[in-house]
Amino acid sequence: MSATPAGQRAGKIMLMLAWVAALALATHFFGVWEQRQVNPNPQPESVHGRDYIEVRLASARGGHYRLNGQINGQAVTFLIDTGATAVAIPRELGNRLGLEPGAPVALSTANGIAEGRRTRLASLQLGDIRLQDVAAILAPNMPDNEVLLGMSALKQLEFTQRDGTLVLRQSTR
């Protein structure tokens, strides 16, 4: 029985390592690609005009608009929801953000009536757009990874949507 020469063993090991590296890179690439399909605005760019700040958002798969931003300086992911009266924050996320639950409020949801709690956001940031003292609701039974960006924030901005792009504009006058 003859032993495999050292050069052949090293070649087989290198080939196997190359396959492992290729699979790891492919997995990473497709993971990033899939995440961009869900949230194509992980770091929204801001445009500064003479008297405005503008953030342009690409629509995600299904036509929704998601973007990463901040509440009180802490990173969150927003889902734009013009049908929501207020910014709606999952209760568990609100706890992690240190938000104080206030007066109870009845919420009409797709699953029926639920009890939320009013709260205030000292700051809310979307790119370079900054809003102060925004009314919000701590809502039960919401998936804890997304904040619905409702009209209590959006009414402070101009917004237009066309061809898969949503433009949020804040006047700086």
PDB file of C-alpha atoms in Angstrom:
ATOM      1  CA  MET A   1       0.000   0.000   0.000  1.00  0.00           C
ATOM      2  CA  SER A   2       1.518   3.311  -1.045  1.00  0.00           C
ATOM      3  CA  ALA A   3       1.064   6.552   0.862  1.00  0.00           C
ATOM      4  CA  THR A   4      -0.352   9.615  -0.897  1.00  0.00           C
ATOM      5  CA  PRO A   5       2.460  12.054  -1.623  1.00  0.00           C
ATOM      6  CA  ALA A   6       2.482  15.177   0.570  1.00  0.00           C
ATOM      7  CA  GLY A   7       1.914  17.440  -2.448  1.00  0.00           C
ATOM      8  CA  GLN A   8      -1.295  15.632  -3.395  1.00  0.00           C
ATOM      9  CA  ARG A   9      -2.608  15.764   0.199  1.00  0.00           C
ATOM     10  CA  ALA A  10      -1.890  19.492   0.383  1.00  0.00           C
ATOM     11  CA  GLY A  11      -3.611  19.998  -2.979  1.00  0.00           C
ATOM     12  CA  LYS A  12      -6.743  18.169  -1.798  1.00  0.00           C
ATOM     13  CA  ILE A  13      -6.806  20.194   1.424  1.00  0.00           C
ATOM     14  CA  MET A  14      -6.424  23.453  -0.514  1.00  0.00           C
ATOM     15  CA  LEU A  15      -9.224  22.444  -2.893  1.00  0.00           C
ATOM     16  CA  MET A  16     -11.510  21.636   0.043  1.00  0.00           C
ATOM     17  CA  LEU A  17     -10.662  24.968   1.738  1.00  0.00           C
ATOM     18  CA  ALA A  18     -11.395  26.785  -1.531  1.00  0.00           C
ATOM     19  CA  TRP A  19     -14.847  25.148  -1.699  1.00  0.00           C
ATOM     20  CA  VAL A  20     -15.579  26.053   1.934  1.00  0.00           C
ATOM     21  CA  ALA A  21     -14.526  29.681   1.292  1.00  0.00           C
ATOM     22  CA  ALA A  22     -16.646  29.843  -1.881  1.00  0.00           C
ATOM     23  CA  LEU A  23     -19.719  28.534  -0.026  1.00  0.00           C
ATOM     24  CA  ALA A  24     -19.176  30.994   2.838  1.00  0.00           C
ATOM     25  CA  LEU A  25     -18.879  33.912   0.395  1.00  0.00           C
ATOM     26  CA  ALA A  26     -21.982  32.813  -1.527  1.00  0.00           C
ATOM     27  CA  THR A  27     -23.955  32.484   1.711  1.00  0.00           C
ATOM     28  CA  HIS A  28     -22.854  35.959   2.813  1.00  0.00           C
ATOM     29  CA  PHE A  29     -23.615  37.500  -0.607  1.00  0.00           C
ATOM     30  CA  PHE A  30     -27.120  36.038  -0.803  1.00  0.00           C
ATOM     31  CA  GLY A  31     -27.840  36.960   2.848  1.00  0.00           C
ATOM     32  CA  VAL A  32     -26.940  40.589   2.124  1.00  0.00           C
ATOM     33  CA  TRP A  33     -28.950  40.494  -1.113  1.00  0.00           C
ATOM     34  CA  GLU A  34     -32.008  39.118   0.705  1.00  0.00           C
ATOM     35  CA  GLN A  35     -31.720  41.742   3.471  1.00  0.00           C
ATOM     36  CA  ARG A  36     -31.573  44.492   0.804  1.00  0.00           C
ATOM     37  CA  GLN A  37     -34.812  43.104  -0.650  1.00  0.00           C
ATOM     38  CA  VAL A  38     -36.530  43.533   2.743  1.00  0.00           C
ATOM     39  CA  ASN A  39     -34.904  46.885   3.647  1.00  0.00           C
ATOM     40  CA  PRO A  40     -33.201  48.622   0.717  1.00  0.00           C
ATOM     41  CA  ASN A  41     -32.527  51.700   2.895  1.00  0.00           C
ATOM     42  CA  PRO A  42     -30.182  50.542   5.674  1.00  0.00           C
ATOM     43  CA  GLN A  43     -28.339  53.889   5.643  1.00  0.00           C
ATOM     44  CA  PRO A  44     -30.614  56.442   3.973  1.00  0.00           C
ATOM     45  CA  GLU A  45     -28.763  59.284   2.301  1.00  0.00           C
ATOM     46  CA  SER A  46     -29.808  62.851   2.963  1.00  0.00           C
ATOM     47  CA  VAL A  47     -29.760  65.770   0.551  1.00  0.00           C
ATOM     48  CA  HIS A  48     -29.433  69.255   2.022  1.00  0.00           C
ATOM     49  CA  GLY A  49     -31.010  72.108   0.074  1.00  0.00           C
ATOM     50  CA  ARG A  50     -31.112  75.811   0.875  1.00  0.00           C
ATOM     51  CA  ASP A  51     -34.137  75.439   3.156  1.00  0.00           C
ATOM     52  CA  TYR A  52     -34.797  71.705   3.387  1.00  0.00           C
ATOM     53  CA  ILE A  53     -33.405  68.268   4.171  1.00  0.00           C
ATOM     54  CA  GLU A  54     -34.578  65.439   1.947  1.00  0.00           C
ATOM     55  CA  VAL A  55     -34.344  61.664   2.318  1.00  0.00           C
ATOM     56  CA  ARG A  56     -35.109  59.433  -0.686  1.00  0.00           C
ATOM     57  CA  LEU A  57     -36.232  55.865  -0.035  1.00  0.00           C
ATOM     58  CA  ALA A  58     -36.407  52.925  -2.426  1.00  0.00           C
ATOM     59  CA  SER A  59     -39.379  50.598  -2.004  1.00  0.00           C
ATOM     60  CA  ALA A  60     -38.805  47.115  -0.667  1.00  0.00           C
ATOM     61  CA  ARG A  61     -40.200  43.946  -2.145  1.00  0.00           C
ATOM     62  CA  GLY A  62     -43.993  44.285  -2.035  1.00  0.00           C
ATOM     63  CA  GLY A  63     -43.875  48.086  -2.327  1.00  0.00           C
ATOM     64  CA  HIS A  64     -43.313  48.860   1.367  1.00  0.00           C
ATOM     65  CA  TYR A  65     -40.871  51.516   2.509  1.00  0.00           C
ATOM     66  CA  ARG A  66     -38.471  50.540   5.277  1.00  0.00           C
ATOM     67  CA  LEU A  67     -35.455  52.389   6.572  1.00  0.00           C
ATOM     68  CA  ASN A  68     -33.078  52.326   9.466  1.00  0.00           C
ATOM     69  CA  GLY A  69     -33.180  55.296  11.795  1.00  0.00           C
ATOM     70  CA  GLN A  70     -33.067  56.187  15.458  1.00  0.00           C
ATOM     71  CA  ILE A  71     -35.356  56.794  18.398  1.00  0.00           C
ATOM     72  CA  ASN A  72     -33.726  58.740  21.225  1.00  0.00           C
ATOM     73  CA  GLY A  73     -30.326  57.982  19.689  1.00  0.00           C
ATOM     74  CA  GLN A  74     -30.873  54.204  19.506  1.00  0.00           C
ATOM     75  CA  ALA A  75     -31.018  52.304  16.204  1.00  0.00           C
ATOM     76  CA  VAL A  76     -34.395  50.979  14.987  1.00  0.00           C
ATOM     77  CA  THR A  77     -35.972  49.915  11.707  1.00  0.00           C
ATOM     78  CA  PHE A  78     -39.013  51.885  10.557  1.00  0.00           C
ATOM     79  CA  LEU A  79     -41.855  50.775   8.281  1.00  0.00           C
ATOM     80  CA  ILE A  80     -43.623  53.808   6.774  1.00  0.00           C
ATOM     81  CA  ASP A  81     -47.361  53.524   7.496  1.00  0.00           C
ATOM     82  CA  THR A  82     -49.475  56.493   6.384  1.00  0.00           C
ATOM     83  CA  GLY A  83     -52.550  54.661   7.692  1.00  0.00           C
ATOM     84  CA  ALA A  84     -51.257  54.696  11.266  1.00  0.00           C
ATOM     85  CA  THR A  85     -52.337  57.683  13.362  1.00  0.00           C
ATOM     86  CA  ALA A  86     -49.201  57.628  15.490  1.00  0.00           C
ATOM     87  CA  VAL A  87     -45.769  56.088  15.575  1.00  0.00           C
ATOM     88  CA  ALA A  88     -46.392  52.557  16.885  1.00  0.00           C
ATOM     89  CA  ILE A  89     -43.608  50.840  18.795  1.00  0.00           C
ATOM     90  CA  PRO A  90     -43.714  47.207  19.912  1.00  0.00           C
ATOM     91  CA  ARG A  91     -44.016  47.217  23.698  1.00  0.00           C
ATOM     92  CA  GLU A  92     -40.906  45.044  24.179  1.00  0.00           C
ATOM     93  CA  LEU A  93     -38.832  47.347  21.964  1.00  0.00           C
ATOM     94  CA  GLY A  94     -40.177  50.354  23.877  1.00  0.00           C
ATOM     95  CA  ASN A  95     -38.956  48.749  27.101  1.00  0.00           C
ATOM     96  CA  ARG A  96     -35.470  48.256  25.604  1.00  0.00           C
ATOM     97  CA  LEU A  97     -35.483  51.896  24.433  1.00  0.00           C
ATOM     98  CA  GLY A  98     -36.380  53.044  27.960  1.00  0.00           C
ATOM     99  CA  LEU A  99     -39.690  54.639  26.927  1.00  0.00           C
ATOM    100  CA  GLU A 100     -42.108  55.489  29.718  1.00  0.00           C
ATOM    101  CA  PRO A 101     -45.611  54.039  29.267  1.00  0.00           C
ATOM    102  CA  GLY A 102     -48.294  56.659  29.817  1.00  0.00           C
ATOM    103  CA  ALA A 103     -52.072  56.716  29.650  1.00  0.00           C
ATOM    104  CA  PRO A 104     -53.826  53.675  28.190  1.00  0.00           C
ATOM    105  CA  VAL A 105     -55.352  53.944  24.733  1.00  0.00           C
ATOM    106  CA  ALA A 106     -57.597  51.539  22.791  1.00  0.00           C
ATOM    107  CA  LEU A 107     -56.013  50.396  19.537  1.00  0.00           C
ATOM    108  CA  SER A 108     -57.993  49.105  16.588  1.00  0.00           C
ATOM    109  CA  THR A 109     -55.821  46.462  14.927  1.00  0.00           C
ATOM    110  CA  ALA A 110     -56.312  43.784  12.316  1.00  0.00           C
ATOM    111  CA  ASN A 111     -56.685  41.323  15.228  1.00  0.00           C
ATOM    112  CA  GLY A 112     -59.310  43.428  17.014  1.00  0.00           C
ATOM    113  CA  ILE A 113     -59.121  45.913  19.863  1.00  0.00           C
ATOM    114  CA  ALA A 114     -55.964  45.996  22.004  1.00  0.00           C
ATOM    115  CA  GLU A 115     -54.744  48.267  24.779  1.00  0.00           C
ATOM    116  CA  GLY A 116     -51.640  50.323  24.098  1.00  0.00           C
ATOM    117  CA  ARG A 117     -49.906  53.020  26.106  1.00  0.00           C
ATOM    118  CA  ARG A 118     -49.167  56.565  25.029  1.00  0.00           C
ATOM    119  CA  THR A 119     -45.561  57.773  25.149  1.00  0.00           C
ATOM    120  CA  ARG A 120     -43.409  60.607  23.795  1.00  0.00           C
ATOM    121  CA  LEU A 121     -40.205  60.316  21.806  1.00  0.00           C
ATOM    122  CA  ALA A 122     -37.653  62.975  22.670  1.00  0.00           C
ATOM    123  CA  SER A 123     -36.118  62.531  19.213  1.00  0.00           C
ATOM    124  CA  LEU A 124     -36.703  60.548  16.054  1.00  0.00           C
ATOM    125  CA  GLN A 125     -34.137  60.517  13.242  1.00  0.00           C
ATOM    126  CA  LEU A 126     -34.491  59.478   9.584  1.00  0.00           C
ATOM    127  CA  GLY A 127     -31.186  60.087   7.838  1.00  0.00           C
ATOM    128  CA  ASP A 128     -30.404  63.732   8.660  1.00  0.00           C
ATOM    129  CA  ILE A 129     -34.067  64.548   9.321  1.00  0.00           C
ATOM    130  CA  ARG A 130     -34.595  65.049  13.055  1.00  0.00           C
ATOM    131  CA  LEU A 131     -37.973  65.359  14.745  1.00  0.00           C
ATOM    132  CA  GLN A 132     -38.449  66.324  18.401  1.00  0.00           C
ATOM    133  CA  ASP A 133     -41.151  65.425  20.925  1.00  0.00           C
ATOM    134  CA  VAL A 134     -43.105  62.976  18.763  1.00  0.00           C
ATOM    135  CA  ALA A 135     -46.282  61.297  20.029  1.00  0.00           C
ATOM    136  CA  ALA A 136     -46.103  57.501  19.943  1.00  0.00           C
ATOM    137  CA  ILE A 137     -47.936  54.408  21.130  1.00  0.00           C
ATOM    138  CA  LEU A 138     -46.438  51.367  22.828  1.00  0.00           C
ATOM    139  CA  ALA A 139     -48.403  48.555  21.215  1.00  0.00           C
ATOM    140  CA  PRO A 140     -48.742  44.957  22.422  1.00  0.00           C
ATOM    141  CA  ASN A 141     -48.453  41.915  20.165  1.00  0.00           C
ATOM    142  CA  MET A 142     -46.388  43.613  17.442  1.00  0.00           C
ATOM    143  CA  PRO A 143     -43.322  41.935  15.996  1.00  0.00           C
ATOM    144  CA  ASP A 144     -40.541  43.517  18.049  1.00  0.00           C
ATOM    145  CA  ASN A 145     -38.170  44.393  15.244  1.00  0.00           C
ATOM    146  CA  GLU A 146     -40.055  47.179  13.400  1.00  0.00           C
ATOM    147  CA  VAL A 147     -41.537  50.538  14.330  1.00  0.00           C
ATOM    148  CA  LEU A 148     -44.518  51.763  12.327  1.00  0.00           C
ATOM    149  CA  LEU A 149     -43.769  55.339  11.318  1.00  0.00           C
ATOM    150  CA  GLY A 150     -47.242  56.848  11.437  1.00  0.00           C
ATOM    151  CA  MET A 151     -48.735  60.274  10.929  1.00  0.00           C
ATOM    152  CA  SER A 152     -47.690  61.747  14.293  1.00  0.00           C
ATOM    153  CA  ALA A 153     -44.211  61.931  12.719  1.00  0.00           C
ATOM    154  CA  LEU A 154     -45.073  62.106   9.008  1.00  0.00           C
ATOM    155  CA  LYS A 155     -47.373  65.144   9.434  1.00  0.00           C
ATOM    156  CA  GLN A 156     -44.242  67.142  10.260  1.00  0.00           C
ATOM    157  CA  LEU A 157     -42.786  66.330   6.822  1.00  0.00           C
ATOM    158  CA  GLU A 158     -43.728  66.684   3.188  1.00  0.00           C
ATOM    159  CA  PHE A 159     -43.747  63.361   1.379  1.00  0.00           C
ATOM    160  CA  THR A 160     -44.307  62.234  -2.186  1.00  0.00           C
ATOM    161  CA  GLN A 161     -44.182  58.806  -3.780  1.00  0.00           C
ATOM    162  CA  ARG A 162     -43.536  58.014  -7.418  1.00  0.00           C
ATOM    163  CA  ASP A 163     -42.132  55.049  -9.350  1.00  0.00           C
ATOM    164  CA  GLY A 164     -40.972  53.099  -6.288  1.00  0.00           C
ATOM    165  CA  THR A 165     -39.333  56.079  -4.578  1.00  0.00           C
ATOM    166  CA  LEU A 166     -40.623  57.888  -1.502  1.00  0.00           C
ATOM    167  CA  VAL A 167     -39.222  61.348  -0.786  1.00  0.00           C
ATOM    168  CA  LEU A 168     -39.412  62.696   2.764  1.00  0.00           C
ATOM    169  CA  ARG A 169     -38.674  66.434   3.072  1.00  0.00           C
ATOM    170  CA  GLN A 170     -38.249  68.536   6.188  1.00  0.00           C
ATOM    171  CA  SER A 171     -38.327  72.306   5.924  1.00  0.00           C
ATOM    172  CA  THR A 172     -35.429  73.980   7.737  1.00  0.00           C
ATOM    173  CA  ARG A 173     -37.014  77.441   7.740  1.00  0.00           C
TER     174      ARG A 173
END
